[in-house]
PDB file of C-alpha atoms in Angstrom:
ATOM      1  CA  MET F 262      15.562  28.777 -71.117  1.00 84.00           C
ATOM      2  CA  PHE F 263      15.556  29.414 -67.359  1.00 89.00           C
ATOM      3  CA  ASP F 264      12.127  29.316 -65.724  1.00 94.00           C
ATOM      4  CA  MET F 265      11.976  30.573 -62.132  1.00 96.00           C
ATOM      5  CA  ALA F 266       8.677  28.862 -61.333  1.00 96.00           C
ATOM      6  CA  THR F 267      10.127  25.487 -62.324  1.00 97.00           C
ATOM      7  CA  TYR F 268      13.325  26.209 -60.401  1.00 97.00           C
ATOM      8  CA  LEU F 269      11.398  27.068 -57.233  1.00 98.00           C
ATOM      9  CA  THR F 270       9.190  23.987 -57.520  1.00 97.00           C
ATOM     10  CA  GLU F 271      12.162  21.662 -57.951  1.00 97.00           C
ATOM     11  CA  ARG F 272      14.239  23.202 -55.169  1.00 98.00           C
ATOM     12  CA  ARG F 273      11.312  23.273 -52.754  1.00 98.00           C
ATOM     13  CA  LYS F 274      10.713  19.569 -53.361  1.00 98.00           C
ATOM     14  CA  LEU F 275      14.336  18.886 -52.412  1.00 98.00           C
ATOM     15  CA  ILE F 276      13.959  21.011 -49.299  1.00 98.00           C
ATOM     16  CA  GLU F 277      10.672  19.419 -48.192  1.00 98.00           C
ATOM     17  CA  ARG F 278      12.129  15.926 -48.560  1.00 98.00           C
ATOM     18  CA  ALA F 279      15.202  16.917 -46.557  1.00 98.00           C
ATOM     19  CA  LEU F 280      13.143  18.493 -43.778  1.00 98.00           C
ATOM     20  CA  ASP F 281      10.886  15.455 -43.533  1.00 98.00           C
ATOM     21  CA  ALA F 282      13.966  13.224 -43.312  1.00 98.00           C
ATOM     22  CA  VAL F 283      15.781  15.172 -40.572  1.00 98.00           C
ATOM     23  CA  LEU F 284      12.743  15.781 -38.344  1.00 99.00           C
ATOM     24  CA  PRO F 285      11.956  13.090 -35.757  1.00 98.00           C
ATOM     25  CA  PRO F 286       9.074  10.811 -36.829  1.00 97.00           C
ATOM     26  CA  LEU F 287       5.689  11.177 -35.165  1.00 96.00           C
ATOM     27  CA  SER F 288       6.057   7.675 -33.766  1.00 96.00           C
ATOM     28  CA  ALA F 289       9.100   8.685 -31.687  1.00 97.00           C
ATOM     29  CA  ARG F 290       8.650   9.793 -28.096  1.00 97.00           C
ATOM     30  CA  PRO F 291       7.825  12.338 -26.835  1.00 98.00           C
ATOM     31  CA  ARG F 292       5.162  12.290 -29.549  1.00 97.00           C
ATOM     32  CA  ASN F 293       3.531  15.619 -28.669  1.00 98.00           C
ATOM     33  CA  LEU F 294       6.856  17.433 -28.895  1.00 98.00           C
ATOM     34  CA  HIS F 295       7.650  15.871 -32.256  1.00 98.00           C
ATOM     35  CA  ARG F 296       4.157  16.659 -33.502  1.00 98.00           C
ATOM     36  CA  ALA F 297       4.663  20.317 -32.575  1.00 98.00           C
ATOM     37  CA  MET F 298       8.064  20.379 -34.282  1.00 98.00           C
ATOM     38  CA  ARG F 299       6.842  18.749 -37.486  1.00 98.00           C
ATOM     39  CA  ARG F 300       3.706  20.874 -37.684  1.00 97.00           C
ATOM     40  CA  SER F 301       5.689  24.077 -37.252  1.00 97.00           C
ATOM     41  CA  VAL F 302       8.221  23.179 -39.948  1.00 98.00           C
ATOM     42  CA  LEU F 303       6.048  21.360 -42.482  1.00 97.00           C
ATOM     43  CA  CYS F 304       2.853  23.456 -42.336  1.00 90.00           C
ATOM     44  CA  GLY F 305       3.844  25.609 -45.296  1.00 87.00           C
ATOM     45  CA  GLY F 306       6.116  28.520 -46.078  1.00 90.00           C
ATOM     46  CA  LYS F 307       7.972  29.742 -49.138  1.00 94.00           C
ATOM     47  CA  ARG F 308      11.321  28.200 -48.065  1.00 98.00           C
ATOM     48  CA  LEU F 309      12.941  31.397 -49.300  1.00 98.00           C
ATOM     49  CA  ARG F 310      16.041  31.151 -47.103  1.00 98.00           C
ATOM     50  CA  ALA F 311      16.600  27.504 -47.979  1.00 99.00           C
ATOM     51  CA  VAL F 312      16.168  28.186 -51.698  1.00 99.00           C
ATOM     52  CA  MET F 313      18.648  31.036 -51.372  1.00 99.00           C
ATOM     53  CA  CYS F 314      21.121  28.657 -49.709  1.00 99.00           C
ATOM     54  CA  LEU F 315      20.861  26.201 -52.616  1.00 99.00           C
ATOM     55  CA  ALA F 316      21.047  28.983 -55.210  1.00 98.00           C
ATOM     56  CA  SER F 317      24.184  30.392 -53.576  1.00 98.00           C
ATOM     57  CA  ALA F 318      25.859  26.987 -53.666  1.00 98.00           C
ATOM     58  CA  GLU F 319      25.052  26.694 -57.360  1.00 97.00           C
ATOM     59  CA  ALA F 320      26.214  30.252 -58.049  1.00 97.00           C
ATOM     60  CA  SER F 321      29.542  29.332 -56.420  1.00 96.00           C
ATOM     61  CA  GLY F 322      30.033  26.323 -58.680  1.00 95.00           C
ATOM     62  CA  GLY F 323      28.577  23.711 -56.332  1.00 96.00           C
ATOM     63  CA  SER F 324      25.401  21.648 -56.355  1.00 96.00           C
ATOM     64  CA  ALA F 325      22.041  21.857 -54.634  1.00 96.00           C
ATOM     65  CA  ASN F 326      22.470  18.333 -53.286  1.00 95.00           C
ATOM     66  CA  ARG F 327      25.713  19.318 -51.580  1.00 95.00           C
ATOM     67  CA  ALA F 328      23.995  22.253 -49.851  1.00 98.00           C
ATOM     68  CA  ILE F 329      20.749  20.524 -48.894  1.00 98.00           C
ATOM     69  CA  LEU F 330      21.704  19.955 -45.236  1.00 98.00           C
ATOM     70  CA  PRO F 331      22.642  23.620 -44.637  1.00 98.00           C
ATOM     71  CA  ALA F 332      19.426  24.603 -46.428  1.00 98.00           C
ATOM     72  CA  ALA F 333      17.386  22.369 -44.127  1.00 99.00           C
ATOM     73  CA  ALA F 334      19.262  23.713 -41.110  1.00 99.00           C
ATOM     74  CA  VAL F 335      18.431  27.320 -41.918  1.00 98.00           C
ATOM     75  CA  GLU F 336      14.734  26.418 -42.273  1.00 98.00           C
ATOM     76  CA  LEU F 337      14.747  24.617 -38.931  1.00 99.00           C
ATOM     77  CA  LEU F 338      16.289  27.661 -37.281  1.00 98.00           C
ATOM     78  CA  HIS F 339      13.780  29.939 -38.991  1.00 98.00           C
ATOM     79  CA  ALA F 340      10.895  27.785 -37.730  1.00 98.00           C
ATOM     80  CA  TYR F 341      12.219  28.031 -34.169  1.00 98.00           C
ATOM     81  CA  THR F 342      12.341  31.841 -34.399  1.00 97.00           C
ATOM     82  CA  LEU F 343       8.749  31.962 -35.652  1.00 97.00           C
ATOM     83  CA  ILE F 344       7.482  29.766 -32.802  1.00 97.00           C
ATOM     84  CA  HIS F 345       9.154  31.986 -30.220  1.00 96.00           C
ATOM     85  CA  ASP F 346       8.160  35.231 -31.984  1.00 95.00           C
ATOM     86  CA  ASP F 347       4.491  34.248 -31.809  1.00 96.00           C
ATOM     87  CA  LEU F 348       4.512  33.609 -28.039  1.00 96.00           C
ATOM     88  CA  PRO F 349       2.328  35.834 -25.818  1.00 95.00           C
ATOM     89  CA  CYS F 350       5.464  37.210 -24.134  1.00 93.00           C
ATOM     90  CA  MET F 351       6.954  38.181 -27.519  1.00 92.00           C
ATOM     91  CA  ASP F 352       4.890  39.394 -30.502  1.00 90.00           C
ATOM     92  CA  ASP F 353       1.713  37.663 -29.263  1.00 92.00           C
ATOM     93  CA  ASP F 354       0.415  36.344 -32.587  1.00 94.00           C
ATOM     94  CA  ASP F 355      -2.304  33.694 -32.562  1.00 94.00           C
ATOM     95  CA  THR F 356      -1.907  32.712 -36.219  1.00 93.00           C
ATOM     96  CA  ARG F 357       1.011  31.772 -38.433  1.00 93.00           C
ATOM     97  CA  ARG F 358       0.668  31.117 -42.177  1.00 88.00           C
ATOM     98  CA  GLY F 359      -3.098  31.187 -41.847  1.00 89.00           C
ATOM     99  CA  LYS F 360      -3.200  28.539 -39.105  1.00 93.00           C
ATOM    100  CA  PRO F 361      -3.204  28.658 -35.288  1.00 93.00           C
ATOM    101  CA  SER F 362       0.267  29.357 -33.891  1.00 96.00           C
ATOM    102  CA  CYS F 363       2.213  26.603 -32.163  1.00 96.00           C
ATOM    103  CA  HIS F 364       1.480  27.919 -28.658  1.00 98.00           C
ATOM    104  CA  VAL F 365      -2.252  28.112 -29.419  1.00 97.00           C
ATOM    105  CA  VAL F 366      -2.355  24.436 -30.415  1.00 95.00           C
ATOM    106  CA  PHE F 367       0.132  22.973 -27.936  1.00 96.00           C
ATOM    107  CA  GLY F 368       0.372  25.560 -25.153  1.00 97.00           C
ATOM    108  CA  PRO F 369       3.198  28.048 -24.461  1.00 96.00           C
ATOM    109  CA  ALA F 370       5.397  25.620 -22.517  1.00 98.00           C
ATOM    110  CA  LEU F 371       5.497  22.976 -25.237  1.00 98.00           C
ATOM    111  CA  ALA F 372       5.881  25.672 -27.909  1.00 98.00           C
ATOM    112  CA  ILE F 373       9.006  26.974 -26.170  1.00 98.00           C
ATOM    113  CA  LEU F 374      10.410  23.452 -25.952  1.00 99.00           C
ATOM    114  CA  ALA F 375       9.565  22.728 -29.595  1.00 98.00           C
ATOM    115  CA  GLY F 376      11.450  25.871 -30.600  1.00 98.00           C
ATOM    116  CA  ASP F 377      14.399  24.873 -28.432  1.00 98.00           C
ATOM    117  CA  ALA F 378      14.455  21.406 -29.977  1.00 99.00           C
ATOM    118  CA  LEU F 379      14.300  22.810 -33.516  1.00 99.00           C
ATOM    119  CA  GLN F 380      17.240  25.094 -32.812  1.00 98.00           C
ATOM    120  CA  ALA F 381      19.277  22.139 -31.539  1.00 98.00           C
ATOM    121  CA  LEU F 382      18.261  20.070 -34.567  1.00 99.00           C
ATOM    122  CA  ALA F 383      19.310  22.922 -36.856  1.00 98.00           C
ATOM    123  CA  PHE F 384      22.859  22.815 -35.487  1.00 98.00           C
ATOM    124  CA  GLU F 385      22.950  19.023 -35.585  1.00 98.00           C
ATOM    125  CA  THR F 386      21.878  19.129 -39.242  1.00 98.00           C
ATOM    126  CA  ALA F 387      24.368  21.847 -40.193  1.00 98.00           C
ATOM    127  CA  ALA F 388      27.185  19.925 -38.499  1.00 97.00           C
ATOM    128  CA  ARG F 389      26.638  16.996 -40.859  1.00 96.00           C
ATOM    129  CA  CYS F 390      27.863  19.064 -43.837  1.00 95.00           C
ATOM    130  CA  ILE F 391      31.668  19.339 -43.859  1.00 95.00           C
ATOM    131  CA  PRO F 392      32.860  21.997 -46.328  1.00 95.00           C
ATOM    132  CA  PRO F 393      35.817  21.474 -48.649  1.00 94.00           C
ATOM    133  CA  PRO F 394      39.237  23.082 -47.966  1.00 92.00           C
ATOM    134  CA  PRO F 395      40.318  25.752 -47.266  1.00 91.00           C
ATOM    135  CA  TYR F 396      37.300  26.102 -44.982  1.00 96.00           C
ATOM    136  CA  ARG F 397      37.411  24.757 -41.428  1.00 95.00           C
ATOM    137  CA  PRO F 398      35.176  21.733 -40.757  1.00 94.00           C
ATOM    138  CA  ASP F 399      33.036  23.859 -38.425  1.00 96.00           C
ATOM    139  CA  ALA F 400      32.638  26.790 -40.850  1.00 97.00           C
ATOM    140  CA  ILE F 401      29.000  26.099 -41.703  1.00 98.00           C
ATOM    141  CA  VAL F 402      27.954  25.631 -38.065  1.00 98.00           C
ATOM    142  CA  ALA F 403      29.763  28.862 -37.162  1.00 98.00           C
ATOM    143  CA  GLU F 404      27.734  30.805 -39.731  1.00 98.00           C
ATOM    144  CA  LEU F 405      24.474  29.484 -38.305  1.00 98.00           C
ATOM    145  CA  ALA F 406      25.555  30.275 -34.738  1.00 98.00           C
ATOM    146  CA  ARG F 407      26.512  33.824 -35.657  1.00 97.00           C
ATOM    147  CA  ALA F 408      23.094  34.439 -37.201  1.00 98.00           C
ATOM    148  CA  ALA F 409      21.193  32.857 -34.312  1.00 97.00           C
ATOM    149  CA  GLY F 410      22.824  34.473 -31.291  1.00 96.00           C
ATOM    150  CA  SER F 411      23.134  37.828 -29.590  1.00 96.00           C
ATOM    151  CA  ARG F 412      24.767  39.399 -32.652  1.00 95.00           C
ATOM    152  CA  GLY F 413      21.975  38.098 -34.862  1.00 97.00           C
ATOM    153  CA  VAL F 414      18.335  37.092 -34.483  1.00 97.00           C
ATOM    154  CA  VAL F 415      18.185  37.021 -30.670  1.00 97.00           C
ATOM    155  CA  GLY F 416      19.931  40.368 -30.299  1.00 97.00           C
ATOM    156  CA  GLY F 417      17.615  41.903 -32.878  1.00 95.00           C
ATOM    157  CA  GLN F 418      14.565  40.547 -31.076  1.00 94.00           C
ATOM    158  CA  VAL F 419      15.765  41.940 -27.736  1.00 95.00           C
ATOM    159  CA  ASP F 420      16.158  45.422 -29.209  1.00 94.00           C
ATOM    160  CA  ASP F 421      12.817  45.095 -30.998  1.00 92.00           C
ATOM    161  CA  LEU F 422      11.003  44.252 -27.757  1.00 91.00           C
ATOM    162  CA  SER F 423      12.618  47.123 -25.855  1.00 92.00           C
ATOM    163  CA  ALA F 424      12.297  49.737 -28.612  1.00 90.00           C
ATOM    164  CA  ASP F 425      10.157  52.811 -28.017  1.00 91.00           C
ATOM    165  CA  PRO F 426       8.246  53.493 -31.267  1.00 91.00           C
ATOM    166  CA  ARG F 427       8.049  57.194 -30.356  1.00 89.00           C
ATOM    167  CA  ARG F 428      11.844  57.395 -30.502  1.00 92.00           C
ATOM    168  CA  ALA F 429      12.361  55.294 -33.613  1.00 93.00           C
ATOM    169  CA  THR F 430      15.053  56.402 -36.057  1.00 94.00           C
ATOM    170  CA  PRO F 431      16.126  54.992 -39.426  1.00 93.00           C
ATOM    171  CA  ARG F 432      19.452  53.944 -37.923  1.00 95.00           C
ATOM    172  CA  MET F 433      17.801  52.099 -35.028  1.00 94.00           C
ATOM    173  CA  LEU F 434      15.384  50.242 -37.292  1.00 95.00           C
ATOM    174  CA  ARG F 435      18.126  49.305 -39.743  1.00 96.00           C
ATOM    175  CA  SER F 436      20.129  47.837 -36.857  1.00 96.00           C
ATOM    176  CA  ILE F 437      17.166  45.738 -35.697  1.00 96.00           C
ATOM    177  CA  HIS F 438      16.280  44.554 -39.202  1.00 97.00           C
ATOM    178  CA  ALA F 439      19.908  43.742 -40.026  1.00 98.00           C
ATOM    179  CA  ARG F 440      19.981  41.282 -37.142  1.00 97.00           C
ATOM    180  CA  LYS F 441      16.406  40.054 -36.825  1.00 96.00           C
ATOM    181  CA  THR F 442      15.804  39.555 -40.569  1.00 97.00           C
ATOM    182  CA  ALA F 443      18.897  39.996 -42.738  1.00 98.00           C
ATOM    183  CA  ALA F 444      21.213  37.900 -40.535  1.00 98.00           C
ATOM    184  CA  LEU F 445      19.461  34.654 -41.432  1.00 98.00           C
ATOM    185  CA  PHE F 446      19.523  35.482 -45.155  1.00 99.00           C
ATOM    186  CA  ILE F 447      23.251  36.176 -44.841  1.00 99.00           C
ATOM    187  CA  ALA F 448      23.770  32.857 -43.067  1.00 99.00           C
ATOM    188  CA  ALA F 449      21.795  31.076 -45.786  1.00 99.00           C
ATOM    189  CA  VAL F 450      23.919  32.366 -48.663  1.00 99.00           C
ATOM    190  CA  ARG F 451      27.193  31.953 -46.814  1.00 99.00           C
ATOM    191  CA  MET F 452      26.401  28.392 -45.731  1.00 98.00           C
ATOM    192  CA  GLY F 453      25.486  27.478 -49.291  1.00 98.00           C
ATOM    193  CA  ALA F 454      28.564  29.157 -50.731  1.00 98.00           C
ATOM    194  CA  ILE F 455      30.904  27.579 -48.170  1.00 98.00           C
ATOM    195  CA  SER F 456      29.474  24.130 -48.919  1.00 98.00           C
ATOM    196  CA  ALA F 457      30.568  24.730 -52.524  1.00 97.00           C
ATOM    197  CA  GLY F 458      34.058  25.953 -51.601  1.00 97.00           C
ATOM    198  CA  ALA F 459      33.359  29.523 -52.730  1.00 97.00           C
ATOM    199  CA  SER F 460      36.228  31.949 -53.262  1.00 96.00           C
ATOM    200  CA  PRO F 461      36.547  34.996 -50.962  1.00 96.00           C
ATOM    201  CA  ALA F 462      35.263  37.232 -53.777  1.00 96.00           C
ATOM    202  CA  GLN F 463      32.209  35.031 -54.285  1.00 97.00           C
ATOM    203  CA  LEU F 464      31.523  34.891 -50.551  1.00 98.00           C
ATOM    204  CA  ASN F 465      31.787  38.668 -50.188  1.00 98.00           C
ATOM    205  CA  ALA F 466      29.470  39.232 -53.152  1.00 98.00           C
ATOM    206  CA  LEU F 467      26.837  36.873 -51.795  1.00 99.00           C
ATOM    207  CA  THR F 468      27.079  38.409 -48.320  1.00 99.00           C
ATOM    208  CA  SER F 469      26.454  41.881 -49.748  1.00 99.00           C
ATOM    209  CA  TYR F 470      23.564  40.528 -51.800  1.00 99.00           C
ATOM    210  CA  ALA F 471      21.897  38.930 -48.780  1.00 99.00           C
ATOM    211  CA  ALA F 472      22.443  41.919 -46.469  1.00 99.00           C
ATOM    212  CA  ASN F 473      20.675  44.265 -48.889  1.00 99.00           C
ATOM    213  CA  PHE F 474      18.055  41.680 -49.835  1.00 99.00           C
ATOM    214  CA  GLY F 475      17.184  41.067 -46.183  1.00 98.00           C
ATOM    215  CA  LEU F 476      16.641  44.754 -45.434  1.00 98.00           C
ATOM    216  CA  ALA F 477      14.490  45.157 -48.553  1.00 98.00           C
ATOM    217  CA  PHE F 478      12.522  42.036 -47.661  1.00 98.00           C
ATOM    218  CA  GLN F 479      11.674  43.464 -44.229  1.00 97.00           C
ATOM    219  CA  ILE F 480      10.545  46.773 -45.726  1.00 97.00           C
ATOM    220  CA  ALA F 481       8.320  44.925 -48.206  1.00 96.00           C
ATOM    221  CA  ASP F 482       6.905  42.918 -45.303  1.00 94.00           C
ATOM    222  CA  ASP F 483       6.162  46.084 -43.331  1.00 94.00           C
ATOM    223  CA  LEU F 484       4.439  47.648 -46.341  1.00 95.00           C
ATOM    224  CA  ALA F 485       2.343  44.505 -46.819  1.00 91.00           C
ATOM    225  CA  ASP F 486       1.163  44.829 -43.214  1.00 83.00           C
ATOM    226  CA  GLN F 487      -0.767  47.986 -44.079  1.00 76.00           C
ATOM    227  CA  GLY F 488      -4.427  47.095 -44.331  1.00 62.00           C
ATOM    228  CA  PRO F 489      -7.904  47.248 -42.828  1.00 56.00           C
ATOM    229  CA  SER F 490      -7.698  44.149 -40.608  1.00 54.00           C
ATOM    230  CA  PRO F 491      -6.933  44.633 -36.881  1.00 52.00           C
ATOM    231  CA  LYS F 492      -3.947  42.292 -37.136  1.00 56.00           C
ATOM    232  CA  LYS F 493      -2.448  44.291 -39.994  1.00 50.00           C
ATOM    233  CA  ARG F 494      -3.033  47.578 -38.160  1.00 50.00           C
ATOM    234  CA  LYS F 495      -1.323  46.134 -35.066  1.00 54.00           C
ATOM    235  CA  ARG F 496       1.692  45.006 -37.087  1.00 54.00           C
ATOM    236  CA  ALA F 497       1.923  48.346 -38.902  1.00 50.00           C
ATOM    237  CA  LEU F 498       2.434  49.967 -35.490  1.00 57.00           C
ATOM    238  CA  ASP F 499       5.002  47.442 -34.262  1.00 69.00           C
ATOM    239  CA  ASN F 500       8.099  48.782 -32.507  1.00 72.00           C
ATOM    240  CA  SER F 501      10.342  48.137 -35.513  1.00 83.00           C
ATOM    241  CA  SER F 502       8.135  48.821 -38.537  1.00 92.00           C
ATOM    242  CA  CYS F 503       9.833  51.004 -41.134  1.00 93.00           C
ATOM    243  CA  LEU F 504       6.559  52.949 -41.360  1.00 94.00           C
ATOM    244  CA  LEU F 505       7.395  54.549 -38.013  1.00 94.00           C
ATOM    245  CA  VAL F 506      10.035  56.672 -39.733  1.00 93.00           C
ATOM    246  CA  TYR F 507       9.215  56.550 -43.467  1.00 95.00           C
ATOM    247  CA  ALA F 508       6.197  57.394 -45.556  1.00 94.00           C
ATOM    248  CA  ALA F 509       5.100  54.358 -47.558  1.00 95.00           C
ATOM    249  CA  SER F 510       6.365  55.864 -50.817  1.00 94.00           C
ATOM    250  CA  ASP F 511       9.793  56.604 -49.301  1.00 95.00           C
ATOM    251  CA  ALA F 512      10.011  53.117 -47.806  1.00 95.00           C
ATOM    252  CA  ARG F 513       9.192  51.628 -51.203  1.00 97.00           C
ATOM    253  CA  ARG F 514      11.951  53.651 -52.873  1.00 97.00           C
ATOM    254  CA  LEU F 515      14.439  52.588 -50.192  1.00 98.00           C
ATOM    255  CA  ALA F 516      13.555  48.929 -50.713  1.00 97.00           C
ATOM    256  CA  GLU F 517      13.976  49.290 -54.472  1.00 98.00           C
ATOM    257  CA  MET F 518      17.401  50.866 -53.955  1.00 98.00           C
ATOM    258  CA  LEU F 519      18.453  48.027 -51.646  1.00 98.00           C
ATOM    259  CA  LEU F 520      17.307  45.406 -54.156  1.00 98.00           C
ATOM    260  CA  SER F 521      19.263  47.172 -56.884  1.00 98.00           C
ATOM    261  CA  LYS F 522      22.384  47.076 -54.693  1.00 98.00           C
ATOM    262  CA  ALA F 523      21.776  43.399 -53.983  1.00 98.00           C
ATOM    263  CA  VAL F 524      21.633  42.517 -57.673  1.00 98.00           C
ATOM    264  CA  ARG F 525      24.680  44.644 -58.504  1.00 98.00           C
ATOM    265  CA  ALA F 526      26.680  42.760 -55.877  1.00 98.00           C
ATOM    266  CA  LEU F 527      26.256  39.591 -57.948  1.00 97.00           C
ATOM    267  CA  ALA F 528      28.227  41.045 -60.867  1.00 95.00           C
ATOM    268  CA  VAL F 529      31.358  39.062 -59.925  1.00 92.00           C
ATOM    269  CA  LEU F 530      29.451  35.780 -60.359  1.00 93.00           C
ATOM    270  CA  PRO F 531      28.777  34.118 -63.720  1.00 82.00           C
ATOM    271  CA  GLY F 532      25.476  35.499 -65.023  1.00 71.00           C
ATOM    272  CA  GLY F 533      23.783  32.168 -65.659  1.00 82.00           C
ATOM    273  CA  GLN F 534      24.699  30.772 -62.266  1.00 90.00           C
ATOM    274  CA  SER F 535      23.425  33.805 -60.348  1.00 95.00           C
ATOM    275  CA  ARG F 536      20.128  34.042 -62.260  1.00 96.00           C
ATOM    276  CA  PRO F 537      18.014  32.416 -59.509  1.00 97.00           C
ATOM    277  CA  LEU F 538      19.303  34.953 -56.978  1.00 98.00           C
ATOM    278  CA  VAL F 539      18.446  37.814 -59.329  1.00 97.00           C
ATOM    279  CA  GLU F 540      14.973  36.352 -59.773  1.00 97.00           C
ATOM    280  CA  LEU F 541      14.504  36.070 -56.000  1.00 98.00           C
ATOM    281  CA  ALA F 542      15.173  39.801 -55.735  1.00 98.00           C
ATOM    282  CA  GLY F 543      12.590  40.258 -58.472  1.00 97.00           C
ATOM    283  CA  LEU F 544      10.000  38.433 -56.379  1.00 96.00           C
ATOM    284  CA  VAL F 545      10.466  40.959 -53.577  1.00 97.00           C
ATOM    285  CA  GLN F 546      10.317  43.789 -56.126  1.00 96.00           C
ATOM    286  CA  SER F 547       6.955  42.459 -57.321  1.00 95.00           C
ATOM    287  CA  LYS F 548       5.603  42.889 -53.772  1.00 92.00           C
ATOM    288  CA  LEU F 549       6.546  46.564 -53.958  1.00 93.00           C
ATOM    289  CA  ASP F 550       4.920  47.252 -57.339  1.00 86.00           C
TER     290      ASP F 550
END
């Protein structure tokens, strides 16, 4: 019988070992840079995007071991985005995962450089996984680049920073969330699927799953930011919070609809192989309940 808790524990162990292996050791110079990189990547996190990468490879008939480098790459890229998001010139957050942010510990200059180095390491790691035919050798790297650049995370962050919350619309917020949040989930599933030699139908199904999942995930995150603490109140009023245009109950219903669409998209995949992806959607649903 499938047990999601066991699955997550096993896959996260694979991911942690891979991340530890690809990151420069603390003994390598410049030590302070490598300490900032390792702390930012290995200080915790659910590894949701990396798990999704492995699950997508398995759902496409491949193996987790085959997809472990793309999974590590997507986590490295995610860590870089978090370091830069927390900077005073960006979202100005002093804590990350319950600990002082990278720029608080190491200073803004080194934090920027640590993020830059993690992004470079992400591409180096992704480039080490060559997908099977008919995919081009650079197919996995191309997916990561698309998610990271001006059409993905960076473009979404630019629009987020320049957005006027008084003029927020559902369409504007969806555009920001599709790039700033969903793009990396899409890259994760596509990189995993490509590493397994997925068919076009499988790749399309997983892309639809991740696009809807990512939007729902962001809504759930915005809803979780409601609360009495000053930090939560600040985040609830962020330029791109869904609560600028939706009542909490309407946002919750929208997220539930998106999760339902995500799960339905998996219908073309064998039920047993797609079970972890269905369960991941269930984890987001549990945040809404």
